[in-house]
Structures are given as structure tokens and as C-alpha cells.
Short mmCIF file of C-alpha atoms in Angstrom, two decimals:
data_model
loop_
_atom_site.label_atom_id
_atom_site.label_comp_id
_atom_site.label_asym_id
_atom_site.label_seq_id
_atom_site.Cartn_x
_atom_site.Cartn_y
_atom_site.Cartn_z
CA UNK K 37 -33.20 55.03 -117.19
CA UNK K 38 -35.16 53.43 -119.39
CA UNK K 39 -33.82 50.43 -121.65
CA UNK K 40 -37.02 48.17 -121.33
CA UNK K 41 -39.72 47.74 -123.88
CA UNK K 42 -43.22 45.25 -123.64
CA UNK K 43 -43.65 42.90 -126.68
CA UNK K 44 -47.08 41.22 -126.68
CA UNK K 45 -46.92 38.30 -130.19
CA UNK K 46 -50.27 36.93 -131.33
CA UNK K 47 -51.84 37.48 -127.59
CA UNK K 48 -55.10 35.47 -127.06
CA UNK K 49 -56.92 34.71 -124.08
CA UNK K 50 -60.27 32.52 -123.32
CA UNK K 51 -62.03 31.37 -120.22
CA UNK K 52 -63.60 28.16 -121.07
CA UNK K 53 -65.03 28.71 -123.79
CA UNK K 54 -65.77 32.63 -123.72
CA UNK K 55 -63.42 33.99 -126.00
CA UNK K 56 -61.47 37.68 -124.71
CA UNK K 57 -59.39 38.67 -127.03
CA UNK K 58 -57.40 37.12 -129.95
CA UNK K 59 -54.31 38.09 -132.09
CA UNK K 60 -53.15 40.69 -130.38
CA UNK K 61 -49.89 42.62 -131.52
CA UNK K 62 -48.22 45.47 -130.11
CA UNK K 63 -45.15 46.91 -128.89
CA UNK K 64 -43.91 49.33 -125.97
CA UNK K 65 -40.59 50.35 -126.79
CA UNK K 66 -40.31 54.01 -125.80
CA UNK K 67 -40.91 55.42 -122.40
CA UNK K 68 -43.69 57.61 -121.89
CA UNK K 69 -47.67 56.73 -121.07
CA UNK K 70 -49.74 54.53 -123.22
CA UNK K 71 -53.71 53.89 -122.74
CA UNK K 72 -55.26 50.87 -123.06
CA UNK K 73 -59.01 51.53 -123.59
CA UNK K 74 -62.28 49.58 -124.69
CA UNK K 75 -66.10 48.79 -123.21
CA UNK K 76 -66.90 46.55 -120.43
CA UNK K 77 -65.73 43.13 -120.69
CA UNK K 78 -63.58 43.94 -123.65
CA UNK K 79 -60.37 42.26 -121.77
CA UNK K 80 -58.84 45.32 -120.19
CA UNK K 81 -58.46 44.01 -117.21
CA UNK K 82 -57.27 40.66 -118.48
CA UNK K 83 -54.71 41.88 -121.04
CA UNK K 84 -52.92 44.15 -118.52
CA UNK K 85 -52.61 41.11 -116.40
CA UNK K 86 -51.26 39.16 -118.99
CA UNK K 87 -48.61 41.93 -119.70
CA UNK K 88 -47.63 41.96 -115.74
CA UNK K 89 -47.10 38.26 -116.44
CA UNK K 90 -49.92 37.43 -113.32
CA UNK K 91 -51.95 35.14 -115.74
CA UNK K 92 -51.19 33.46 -118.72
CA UNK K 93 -52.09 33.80 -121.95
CA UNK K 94 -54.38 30.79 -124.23
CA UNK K 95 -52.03 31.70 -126.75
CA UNK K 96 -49.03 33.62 -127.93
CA UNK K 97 -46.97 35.18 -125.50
CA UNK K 98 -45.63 38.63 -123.67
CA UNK K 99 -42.10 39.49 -124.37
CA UNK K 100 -40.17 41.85 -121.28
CA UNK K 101 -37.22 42.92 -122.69
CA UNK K 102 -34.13 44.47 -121.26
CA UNK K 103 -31.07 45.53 -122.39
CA UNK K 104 -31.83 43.66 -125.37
CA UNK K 105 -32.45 40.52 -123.41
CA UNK K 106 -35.81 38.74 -122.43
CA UNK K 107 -36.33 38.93 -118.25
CA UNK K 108 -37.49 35.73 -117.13
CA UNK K 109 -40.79 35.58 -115.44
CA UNK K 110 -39.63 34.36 -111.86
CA UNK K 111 -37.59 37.94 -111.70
CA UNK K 112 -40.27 39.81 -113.56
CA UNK K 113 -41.85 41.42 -110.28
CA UNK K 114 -38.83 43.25 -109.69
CA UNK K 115 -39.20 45.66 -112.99
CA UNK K 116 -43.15 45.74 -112.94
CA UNK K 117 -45.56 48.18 -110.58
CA UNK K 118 -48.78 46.98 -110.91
CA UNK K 119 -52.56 49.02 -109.12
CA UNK K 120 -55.55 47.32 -109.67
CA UNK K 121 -58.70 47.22 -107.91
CA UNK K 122 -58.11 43.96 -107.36
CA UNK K 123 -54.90 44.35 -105.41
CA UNK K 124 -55.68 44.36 -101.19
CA UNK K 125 -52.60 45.29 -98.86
CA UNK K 126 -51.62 43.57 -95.62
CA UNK K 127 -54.25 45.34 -93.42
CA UNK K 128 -52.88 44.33 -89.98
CA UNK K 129 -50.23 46.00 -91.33
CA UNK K 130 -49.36 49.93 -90.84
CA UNK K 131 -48.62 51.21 -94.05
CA UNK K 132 -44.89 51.65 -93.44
CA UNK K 133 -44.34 48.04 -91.91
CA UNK K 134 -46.01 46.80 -95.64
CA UNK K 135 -43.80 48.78 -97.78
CA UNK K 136 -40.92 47.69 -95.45
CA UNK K 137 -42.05 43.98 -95.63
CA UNK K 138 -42.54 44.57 -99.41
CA UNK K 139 -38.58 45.88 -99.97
CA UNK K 140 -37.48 42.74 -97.92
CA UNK K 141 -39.83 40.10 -100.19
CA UNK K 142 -38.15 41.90 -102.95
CA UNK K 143 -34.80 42.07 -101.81
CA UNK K 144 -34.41 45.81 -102.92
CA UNK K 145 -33.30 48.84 -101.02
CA UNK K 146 -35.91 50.24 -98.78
CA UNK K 147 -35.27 54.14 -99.99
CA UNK K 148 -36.33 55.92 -97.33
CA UNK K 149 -36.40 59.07 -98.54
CA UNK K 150 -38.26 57.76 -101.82
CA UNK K 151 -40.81 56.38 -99.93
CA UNK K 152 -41.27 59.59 -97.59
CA UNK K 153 -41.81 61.48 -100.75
CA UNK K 154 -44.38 59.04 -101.68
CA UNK K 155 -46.11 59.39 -98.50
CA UNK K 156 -46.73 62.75 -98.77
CA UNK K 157 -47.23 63.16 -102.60
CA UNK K 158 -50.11 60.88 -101.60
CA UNK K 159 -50.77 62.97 -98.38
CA UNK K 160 -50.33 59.46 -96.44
CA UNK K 161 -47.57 60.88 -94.37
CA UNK K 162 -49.68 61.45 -91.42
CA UNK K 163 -50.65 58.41 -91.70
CA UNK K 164 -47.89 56.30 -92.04
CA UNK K 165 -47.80 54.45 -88.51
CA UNK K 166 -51.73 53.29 -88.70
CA UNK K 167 -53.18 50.04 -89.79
CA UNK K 168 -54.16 50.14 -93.70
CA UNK K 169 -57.40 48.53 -91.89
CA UNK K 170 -58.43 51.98 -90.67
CA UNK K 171 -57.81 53.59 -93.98
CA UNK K 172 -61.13 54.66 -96.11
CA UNK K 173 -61.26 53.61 -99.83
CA UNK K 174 -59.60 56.39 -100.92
CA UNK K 175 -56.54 56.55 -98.71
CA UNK K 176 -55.90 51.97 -99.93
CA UNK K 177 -56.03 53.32 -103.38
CA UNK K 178 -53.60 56.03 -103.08
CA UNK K 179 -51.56 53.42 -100.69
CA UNK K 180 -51.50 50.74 -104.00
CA UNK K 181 -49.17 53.93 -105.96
CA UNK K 182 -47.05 54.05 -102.97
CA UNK K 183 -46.58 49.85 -102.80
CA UNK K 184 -46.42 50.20 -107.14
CA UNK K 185 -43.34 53.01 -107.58
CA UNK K 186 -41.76 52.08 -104.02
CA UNK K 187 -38.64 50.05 -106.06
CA UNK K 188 -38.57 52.24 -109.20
CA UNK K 189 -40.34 50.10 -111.42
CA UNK K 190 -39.12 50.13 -115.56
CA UNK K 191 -43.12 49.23 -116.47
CA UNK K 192 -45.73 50.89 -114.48
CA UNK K 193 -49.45 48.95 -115.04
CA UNK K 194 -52.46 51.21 -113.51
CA UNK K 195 -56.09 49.40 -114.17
CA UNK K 196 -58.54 51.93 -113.32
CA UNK K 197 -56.03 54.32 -111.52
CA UNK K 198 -58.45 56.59 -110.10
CA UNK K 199 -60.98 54.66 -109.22
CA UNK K 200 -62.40 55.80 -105.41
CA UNK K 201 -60.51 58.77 -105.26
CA UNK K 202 -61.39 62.16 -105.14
CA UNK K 203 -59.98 65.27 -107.09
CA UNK K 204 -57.06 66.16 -104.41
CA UNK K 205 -56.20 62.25 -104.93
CA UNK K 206 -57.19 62.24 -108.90
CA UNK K 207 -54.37 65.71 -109.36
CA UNK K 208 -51.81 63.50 -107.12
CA UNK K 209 -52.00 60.52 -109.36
CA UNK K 210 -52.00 62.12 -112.59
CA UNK K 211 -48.61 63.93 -111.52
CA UNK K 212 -46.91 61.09 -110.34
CA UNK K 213 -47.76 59.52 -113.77
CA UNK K 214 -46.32 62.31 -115.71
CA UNK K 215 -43.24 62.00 -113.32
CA UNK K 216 -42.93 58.27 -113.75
CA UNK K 217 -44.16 58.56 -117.50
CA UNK K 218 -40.85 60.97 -118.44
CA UNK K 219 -38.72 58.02 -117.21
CA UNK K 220 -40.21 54.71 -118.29
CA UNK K 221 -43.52 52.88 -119.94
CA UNK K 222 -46.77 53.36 -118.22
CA UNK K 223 -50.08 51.88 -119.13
CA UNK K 224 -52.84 52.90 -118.42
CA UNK K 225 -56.08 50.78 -118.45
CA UNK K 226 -59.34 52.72 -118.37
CA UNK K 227 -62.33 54.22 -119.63
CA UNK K 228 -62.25 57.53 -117.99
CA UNK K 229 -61.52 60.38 -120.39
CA UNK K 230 -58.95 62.10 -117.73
CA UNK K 231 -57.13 59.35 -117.26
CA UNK K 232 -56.62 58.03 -121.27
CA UNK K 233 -55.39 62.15 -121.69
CA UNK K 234 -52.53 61.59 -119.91
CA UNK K 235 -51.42 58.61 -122.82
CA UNK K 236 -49.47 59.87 -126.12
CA UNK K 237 -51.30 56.53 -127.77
CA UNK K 238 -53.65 54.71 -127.02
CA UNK K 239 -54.68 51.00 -127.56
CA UNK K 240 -58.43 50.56 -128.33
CA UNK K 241 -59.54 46.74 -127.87
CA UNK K 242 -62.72 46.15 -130.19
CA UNK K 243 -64.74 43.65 -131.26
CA UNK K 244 -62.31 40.64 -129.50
CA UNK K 245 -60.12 40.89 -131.39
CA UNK K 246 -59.77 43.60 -133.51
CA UNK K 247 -56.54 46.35 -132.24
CA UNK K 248 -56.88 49.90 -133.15
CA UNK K 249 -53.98 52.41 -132.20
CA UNK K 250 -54.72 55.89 -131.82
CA UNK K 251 -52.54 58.97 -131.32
CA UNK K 252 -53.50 61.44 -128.20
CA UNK K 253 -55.16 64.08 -129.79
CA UNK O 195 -33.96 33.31 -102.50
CA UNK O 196 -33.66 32.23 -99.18
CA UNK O 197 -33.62 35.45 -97.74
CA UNK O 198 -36.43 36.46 -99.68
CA UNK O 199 -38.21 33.35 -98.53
CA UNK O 200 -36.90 33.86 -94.84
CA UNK O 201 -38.73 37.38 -95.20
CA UNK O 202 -42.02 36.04 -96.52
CA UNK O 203 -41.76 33.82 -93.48
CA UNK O 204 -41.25 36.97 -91.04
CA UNK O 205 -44.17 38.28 -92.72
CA UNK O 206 -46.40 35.42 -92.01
CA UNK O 207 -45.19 34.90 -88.69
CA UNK O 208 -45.89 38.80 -87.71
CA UNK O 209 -49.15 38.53 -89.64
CA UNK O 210 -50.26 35.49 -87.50
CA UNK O 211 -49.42 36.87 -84.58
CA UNK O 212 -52.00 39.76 -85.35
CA UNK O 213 -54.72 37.78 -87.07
CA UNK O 214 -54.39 34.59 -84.86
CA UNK O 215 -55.97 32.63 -88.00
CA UNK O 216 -53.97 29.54 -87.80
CA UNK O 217 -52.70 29.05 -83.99
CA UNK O 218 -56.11 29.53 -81.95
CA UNK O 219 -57.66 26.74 -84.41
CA UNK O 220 -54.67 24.44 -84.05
CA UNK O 221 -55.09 24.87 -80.18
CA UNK O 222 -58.33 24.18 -80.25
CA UNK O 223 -58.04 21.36 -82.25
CA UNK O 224 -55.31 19.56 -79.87
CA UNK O 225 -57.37 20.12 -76.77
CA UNK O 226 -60.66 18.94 -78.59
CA UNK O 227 -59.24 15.82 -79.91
CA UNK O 228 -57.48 14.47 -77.15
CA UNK O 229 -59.81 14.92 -75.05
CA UNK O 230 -62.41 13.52 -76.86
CA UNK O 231 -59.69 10.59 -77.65
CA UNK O 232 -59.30 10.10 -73.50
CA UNK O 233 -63.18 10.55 -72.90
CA UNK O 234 -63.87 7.82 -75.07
CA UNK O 235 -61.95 5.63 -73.78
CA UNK O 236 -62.40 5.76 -70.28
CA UNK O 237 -60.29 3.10 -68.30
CA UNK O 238 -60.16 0.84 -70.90
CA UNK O 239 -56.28 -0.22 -70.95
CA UNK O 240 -55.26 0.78 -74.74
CA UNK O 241 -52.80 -1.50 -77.04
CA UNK O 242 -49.54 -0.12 -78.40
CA UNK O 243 -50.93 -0.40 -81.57
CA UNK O 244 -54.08 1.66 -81.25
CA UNK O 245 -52.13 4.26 -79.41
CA UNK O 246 -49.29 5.22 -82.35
CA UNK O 247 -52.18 4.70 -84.34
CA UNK O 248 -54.68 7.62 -82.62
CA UNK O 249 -51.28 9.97 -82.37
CA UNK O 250 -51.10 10.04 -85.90
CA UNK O 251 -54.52 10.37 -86.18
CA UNK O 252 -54.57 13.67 -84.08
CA UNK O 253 -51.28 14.87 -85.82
CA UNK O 254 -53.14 14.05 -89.24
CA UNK O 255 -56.80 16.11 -88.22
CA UNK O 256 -54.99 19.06 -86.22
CA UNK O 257 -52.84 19.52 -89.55
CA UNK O 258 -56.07 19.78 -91.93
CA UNK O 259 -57.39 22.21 -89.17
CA UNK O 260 -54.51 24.68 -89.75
CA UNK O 261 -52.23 24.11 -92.02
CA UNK O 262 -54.58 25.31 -95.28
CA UNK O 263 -54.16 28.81 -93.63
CA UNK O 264 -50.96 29.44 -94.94
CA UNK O 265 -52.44 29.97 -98.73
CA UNK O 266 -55.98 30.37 -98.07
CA UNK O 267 -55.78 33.80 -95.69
CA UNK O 268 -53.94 35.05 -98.71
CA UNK O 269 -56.88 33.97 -100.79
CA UNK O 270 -59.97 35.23 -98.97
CA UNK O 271 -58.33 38.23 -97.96
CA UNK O 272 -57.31 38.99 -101.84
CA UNK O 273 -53.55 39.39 -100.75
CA UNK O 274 -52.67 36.77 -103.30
CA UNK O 275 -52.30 39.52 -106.28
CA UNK O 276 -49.84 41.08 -103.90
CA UNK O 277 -47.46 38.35 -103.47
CA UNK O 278 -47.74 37.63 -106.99
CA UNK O 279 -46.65 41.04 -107.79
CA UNK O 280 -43.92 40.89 -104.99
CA UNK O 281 -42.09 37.20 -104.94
CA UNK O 282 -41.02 34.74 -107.57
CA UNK O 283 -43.48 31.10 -107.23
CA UNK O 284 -40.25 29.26 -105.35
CA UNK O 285 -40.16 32.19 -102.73
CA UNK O 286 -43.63 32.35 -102.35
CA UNK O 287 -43.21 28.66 -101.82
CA UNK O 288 -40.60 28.39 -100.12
CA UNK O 289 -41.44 30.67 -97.31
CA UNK O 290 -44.92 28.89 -96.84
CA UNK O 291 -43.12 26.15 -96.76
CA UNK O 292 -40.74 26.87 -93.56
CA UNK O 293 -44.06 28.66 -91.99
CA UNK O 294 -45.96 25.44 -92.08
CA UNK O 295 -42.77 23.33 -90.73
CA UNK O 296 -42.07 25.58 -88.31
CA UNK O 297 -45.89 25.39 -87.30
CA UNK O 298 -46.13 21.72 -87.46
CA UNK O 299 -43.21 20.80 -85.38
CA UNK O 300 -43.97 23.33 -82.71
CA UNK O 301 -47.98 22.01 -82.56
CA UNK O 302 -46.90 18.23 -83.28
CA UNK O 303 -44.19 18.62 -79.96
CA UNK O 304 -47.31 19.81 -78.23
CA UNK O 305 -49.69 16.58 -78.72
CA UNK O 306 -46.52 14.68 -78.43
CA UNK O 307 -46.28 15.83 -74.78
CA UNK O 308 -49.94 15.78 -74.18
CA UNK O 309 -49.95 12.49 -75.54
CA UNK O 310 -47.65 11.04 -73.05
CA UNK O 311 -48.76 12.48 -69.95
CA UNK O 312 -52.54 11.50 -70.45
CA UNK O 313 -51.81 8.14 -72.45
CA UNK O 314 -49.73 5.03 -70.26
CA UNK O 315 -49.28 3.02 -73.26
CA UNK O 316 -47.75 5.65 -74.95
CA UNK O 317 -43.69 4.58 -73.80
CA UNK O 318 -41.37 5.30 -76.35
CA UNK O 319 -38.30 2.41 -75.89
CA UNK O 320 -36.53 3.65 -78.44
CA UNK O 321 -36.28 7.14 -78.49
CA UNK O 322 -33.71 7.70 -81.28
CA UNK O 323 -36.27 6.22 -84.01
CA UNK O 324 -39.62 7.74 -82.80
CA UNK O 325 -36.97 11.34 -83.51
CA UNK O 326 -36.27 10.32 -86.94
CA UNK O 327 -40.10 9.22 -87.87
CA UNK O 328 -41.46 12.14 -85.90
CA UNK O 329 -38.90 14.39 -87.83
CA UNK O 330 -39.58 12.54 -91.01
CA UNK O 331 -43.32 12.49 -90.70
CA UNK O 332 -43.58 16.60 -90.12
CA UNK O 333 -41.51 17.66 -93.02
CA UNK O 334 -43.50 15.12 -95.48
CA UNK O 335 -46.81 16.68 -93.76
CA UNK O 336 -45.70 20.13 -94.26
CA UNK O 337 -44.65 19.67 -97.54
CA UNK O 338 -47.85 18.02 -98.46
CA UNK O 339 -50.32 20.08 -96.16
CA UNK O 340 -48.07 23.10 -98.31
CA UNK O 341 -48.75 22.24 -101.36
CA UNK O 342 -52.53 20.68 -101.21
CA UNK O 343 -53.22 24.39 -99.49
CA UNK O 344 -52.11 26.02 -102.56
CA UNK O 345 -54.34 23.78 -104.92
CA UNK O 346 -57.22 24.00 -102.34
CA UNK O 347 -57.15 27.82 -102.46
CA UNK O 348 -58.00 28.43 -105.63
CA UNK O 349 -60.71 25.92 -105.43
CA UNK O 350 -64.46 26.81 -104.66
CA UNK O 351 -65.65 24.25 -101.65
CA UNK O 352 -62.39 24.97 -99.38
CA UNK O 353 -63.10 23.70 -96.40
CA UNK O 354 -64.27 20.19 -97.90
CA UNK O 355 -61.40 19.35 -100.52
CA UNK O 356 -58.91 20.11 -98.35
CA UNK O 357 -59.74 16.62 -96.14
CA UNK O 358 -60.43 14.78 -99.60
CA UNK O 359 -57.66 15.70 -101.00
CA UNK O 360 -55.45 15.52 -98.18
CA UNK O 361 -56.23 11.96 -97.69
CA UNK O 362 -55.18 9.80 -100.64
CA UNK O 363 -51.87 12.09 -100.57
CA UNK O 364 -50.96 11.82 -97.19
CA UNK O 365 -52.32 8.43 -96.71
CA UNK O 366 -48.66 6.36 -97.42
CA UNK O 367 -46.91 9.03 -95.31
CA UNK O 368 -49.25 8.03 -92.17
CA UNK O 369 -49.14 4.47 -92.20
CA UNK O 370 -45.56 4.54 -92.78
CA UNK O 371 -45.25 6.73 -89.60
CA UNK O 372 -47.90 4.93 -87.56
CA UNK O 373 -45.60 1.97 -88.15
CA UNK O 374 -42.26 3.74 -87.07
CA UNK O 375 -44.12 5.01 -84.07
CA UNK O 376 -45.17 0.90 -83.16
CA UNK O 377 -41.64 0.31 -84.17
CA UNK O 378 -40.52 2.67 -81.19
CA UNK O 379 -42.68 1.75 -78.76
CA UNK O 380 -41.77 -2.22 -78.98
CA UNK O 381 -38.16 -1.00 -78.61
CA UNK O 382 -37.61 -2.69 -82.46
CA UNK O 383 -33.79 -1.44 -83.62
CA UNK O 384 -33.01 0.31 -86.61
CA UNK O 385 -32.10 -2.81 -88.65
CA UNK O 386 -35.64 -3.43 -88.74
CA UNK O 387 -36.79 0.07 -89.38
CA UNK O 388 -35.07 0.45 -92.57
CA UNK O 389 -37.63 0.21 -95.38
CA UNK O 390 -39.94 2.09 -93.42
CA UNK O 391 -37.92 5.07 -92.78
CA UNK O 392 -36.66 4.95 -96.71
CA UNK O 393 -40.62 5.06 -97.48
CA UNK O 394 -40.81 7.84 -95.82
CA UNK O 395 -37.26 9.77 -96.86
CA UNK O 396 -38.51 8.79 -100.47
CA UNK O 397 -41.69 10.35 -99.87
CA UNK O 398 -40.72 13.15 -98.89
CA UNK O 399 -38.12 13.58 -101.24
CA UNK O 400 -40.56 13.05 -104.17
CA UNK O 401 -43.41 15.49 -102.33
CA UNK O 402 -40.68 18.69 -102.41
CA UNK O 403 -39.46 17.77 -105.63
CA UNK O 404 -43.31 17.74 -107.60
CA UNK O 405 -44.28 20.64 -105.31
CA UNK O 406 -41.54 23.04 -106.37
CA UNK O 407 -42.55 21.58 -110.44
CA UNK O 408 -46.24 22.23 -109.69
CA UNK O 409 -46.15 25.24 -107.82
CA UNK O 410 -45.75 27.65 -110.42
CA UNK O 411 -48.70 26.22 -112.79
CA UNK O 412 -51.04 26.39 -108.96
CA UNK O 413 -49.62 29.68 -108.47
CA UNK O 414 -50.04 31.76 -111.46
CA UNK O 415 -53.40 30.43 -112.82
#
């Protein structure tokens, strides 16, 4: 499927004048999973934003490439999956009405039989027809997969993937990965040792600015 | 886009039905101010001027009391990663956009009704031109109201800017229509209208033109 590949040129980012990260090179061209990986405040977070084209860079600049031609950012959304803790659903919406508002926003096919499998990969199934309101921690986290892979995305972004879930939910996640890693890029943002084993390399941000690339052991 | 923006809209108008977070403020607003408007003045027999004057001043305080909802629900309920991740800026745009015109004409027919039966000064002699500034007036204050939400909701003090900002913005957009309003009540003809309804055509020409420019810088940052 996959003919898409992530070019980030001389990538720096400050806020005011705290300095994140600078010079930044690095390339995505094959599919399979990659890590992203570093302490606290390093710029995880920010860099995998940057890459889902949500905030922009201080300098240099994220290239999305596809069929050998740059996407431009107002049709990025549509080739880009993106969990985060950040990311909050509709919650007066059931969880089936979102993902059917979501495919409409999008303008892609709502695949129902797609999404079913979803649903019950992520043992939501059940719980399809109830507001994401009465859903625990767990069950919005697992929910933010279902709204990321819904339209098949060619770049899949997880920050902190398996944060609030337990070990049913942590085994669900890490298959769907390896599913979705066999047939396009996913990066992975995290410090969590079980989630950075899933990557074949792994980007280590150090020192602001400094980029070390490591091969899975 | 248009679809995609007509399904944003769907998705605010289902969403406000559930949350009520614009519509029971708006109502409240309506009822508030025009009765406080009638309380105050009492029997007191009130000009033509004052009167197209205090209907654009309800129409202007009723908008800044629901029309920031549109970007700031999305805010302070954190669903603005979401739409990021699921519409382009114009869409997202866009279908705020026919949300908060759709809003404003429904709750500006409301105080234009309310208006009349509770105010006797408040005779419209000709008809066609209070339609065209009353038309005119809610797409420029939709358009603004749209666009000053977005810029308000990534601000700190919400609930303060919104007014200050409003303001100076809407400010040539009000008079204009206070003056179309007068204009309709003294029966003037179109002839005499015409610079004041090109004001306002030109402002609201230049308002969705510099929204749809800005909105993108607002939106991602």
C-alpha cells in the first residue's frame, strides 16, 4: 500500500525563548514501526506534532511525500492517524455516531466492516451505542486507535500509546501496530520499554538537539 | 469542501442540541435584555432613533453572549486536536461559519419580533431595506463573531477579550446598521441608502476575505 515516506529538514522548535529541539534530520521512507524516544521534556511530544503537521515548526520544515509528490497540508489529515493523550472525543457522542461524524468531516468511506473489526479488536463492540462520556480511561484510549486507523491511514503517530490501559488493552494495541506496521510507517513516541520493542529503529532525542538513531536490538 | 463543511455543521448542530451550550445563553440573553431595555424605560415615549439604536444594541450583546461558543466548546473541552486531525482550516471554518449564521439569523428574527410587539416606535416603513440591512448586518456579525471566537479561544482571559475585541471590529458594522435601521423606520428610499448599504457589503466582503487568510495561522498555532 505503502508509497509514502516523512521527511523532517533542519527541524527546530522554541517556545519563547525555551529552546526544544534544533537541527533535526531524518527520514521515514520504508513502512514498518519507528520509535521516537528521549527524557521528559526532550520534545517528544512536540516533534510528533510537528510531523502530523498540528503545529509548526521555528524552523525548517516536514516533508509528506507521496507518490513522489509533496501532500499539501490542508489534505494532510486524510493520510495521518494521530493518539495522543491530548486528543478528547465528542463525548455526547456514542462512539459509533463519532466515527460516523468523523468519515463524513473527512469525506471518506465509512467501512463498516473495518470499523466493526476495530470495535472488537478493542473489545468496544459492546459498547458501541453508549456515550464516550460513560467510558472509563481505559475504554477513551482504546476508542482514540479506533478514531486513528478508522480511514486507513499511510502514517500512523501514537504519543504514549498505552498510556491508561491495562494488559488485555496493552496486547490489543501492540497487535494492531504490528498489523498496521506491515503496511505503512508508524511512530511511536514513548518511554516505555514495551512499547519502543515493537520499533525496528529508533530515534533518540538528546541534549536539544543532538539525533541519535539506533537499530532494535 | 462544502460537504465537508455542511457535515462539521451537522455535527455542531447535533452537538448543541445535546450540550445546550450556546442556545439556553442566547435565550437568556434576549429575555434579560429586553426586558431590562422595557423596564427602564417605563412609559416614557421612545424616539426612532434611540429605538434602531437599542435593537442593535441587543443584537450586538446577545451575539458576544453566544456566538464565542462555536470555537471555545471545542477549546475547553480539548476537541480542538480532533478537528485538527479531521478537517482542513477552510472546513473547519467554513462550517463554524454557517453554524454561527444559521444561529444568528434564527436568534436575531427572535428580538426582531420581540422588539416589535413590546416597542411602538419600532414601525418599519420600509420593509424591503430594514431586509437587506438586517440580512447584511447578520452575515458581517457572523463572520466577525466567527472569526474573533477563533482568536479568543486560544487566548487566556476568554470571557473578557471577547467584548474588547469584539468592539473596535464590529463597531463600523453597527453604526452602519443602526443607520439602515433609522433609514427604514423614516420610510427613506433606497437612493438614499446607498453608501450605507455599500459600507456594509464592503465590510463584509473584506471580513470573509481576511478571515479565510487568517484562519489558518489562528488555527494551527
Amino acid at each position: 500500500m505503502n508509497n509514502f515516506s516523512v521527511k523532517a529538514e533542519s527541524l527546530s522548535k522554541t517556545f519563547g525563548r525555551r529552546l526544544i529541539f534544533s537541527g533535526l534530520n531524518f527520514e521515514f521512507s520504508k513502512k514498518g514501526i519507528y520509535g521516537i524516544s528521549g527524557p521528559n521534556g526532550s520534545g517528544k511530544s512536540t516533534l510528533v506534532q510537528i510531523i502530523a503537521g498540528l503545529i509548526s515548526p521555528s524552523a525548517g520544515k516536514v516533508r509528506h511525500i507521496m507518490e513522489a509528490k509533496d501532500i499539501p497540508p490542508e489534505k494532510l489529515h486524510n493520510h495521518i492517524g494521530f493518539v495522543s493523550p491530548y486528543l478528547v472525543l465528542y463525548e455526547e457522542f456514542t462512539a459509533l455516531e463519532n466515527l460516523e461524524l468523523f468519515a463524513k468531516i473527512r469525506n471518506v468511506h465509512f467501512n463498516t466492516e473495518k470499523i466493526e473489526y476495530l470495535l472488537k479488536v478493542f473489545l468496544l463492540y459492546e459498547r458501541k451505542d453508549d456515550l464516550v462520556k460513560t467510558y472509563s480511561s481505559g475504554m477513551k484510549q482504546r476508542m482514540k486507535f479506533i478514531f486513528a486507523m478508522m480511514h486507513s491511514p499511510r502514517l500512523l503517530i501514537l504519543d504514549e500509546p498505552t498510556s491508561n490501559l491495562d494488559d488485555e488493552g496493552k496486547e490489543s494495541v501492540y497487535r494492531i501496530t504490528r498489523e498496521q506496521g506491515s503496511d505503512s510507517i508508524v511512530l511511536i513516541a514513548s518511554n516505555e520499554r514495551s512499547d519502543l520493542e515493537l520499533c525496528s529503529e529508533k530515534i533518540v532525542i538528546q541534549d536539544y538537539k543532538n539525533i541519535s538513531v539506533q537499530e532494535a536490538n | 469542501m462544502s460537504s465537508k463543511a455542511y457535515s462539521l455543521f451537522i455535527k455542531d448542530f447535533r452537538s448543541e442540541l445535546r450540550t445546550r451550550y450556546a442556545i439556553n445563553s442566547l435565550a437568556m440573553f434576549i429575555i434579560v435584555a429586553i426586558s431590562v431595555i422595557l423596564f427602564s424605560i417605563g412609559n416614557e415615549r421612545v424616539n426612532e432613533n434611540l429605538t434602531a439604536g437599542l435593537f442593535w444594541v441587543v443584537i450586538f450583546f446577545t451575539a458576544m453572549s453566544g456566538l464565542a461558543r462555536a470555537f471555545v466548546s471545542e477549546e475547553e473541552r480539548g476537541t480542538s486536536l480532533t478537528l485538527q486531525l479531521i478537517a482542513s482550516p477552510s472546513t473547519v471554518f467554513t462550517g463554524k461559519l454557517i453554524f454561527n449564521l444559521i444561529l444568528v439569523f434564527c436568534m436575531n428574527i427572535i428580538i426582531a419580533v420581540l422588539y416589535s410587539a413590546v416597542f411602538d416606535a419600532f414601525v418599519i416603513r420600509n420593509f424591503v431595506l430594514f431586509l437587506c440591512a438586517f440580512v447584511l448586518g447578520n452575515i458581517g456579525l457572523a463572520i466577525s463573531s466567527t472569526i474573533i471566537a477563533a482568536i479568543i479561544s486560544k487566548a487566556g482571559a476568554k470571557g473578557t477579550l471577547y467584548p474588547v475585541l469584539s468592539f473596535p471590529i464590529l463597531l463600523p458594522l453597527i453604526l452602519t446598521s443602526v443607520q439602515l435601521t433609522l433609514f427604514s423606520i423614516d420610510g427613506t428610499g433606497f437612493e438614499k441608502s446607498k453608501f450605507e448599504l455599500a459600507v456594509v457589503i464592503c465590510y463584509d466582503v473584506i471580513m470573509l476575505t481576511a478571515s479565510y487568510m487568517l484562519f489558518d495561522f489562528i488555527w494551527k498555532d
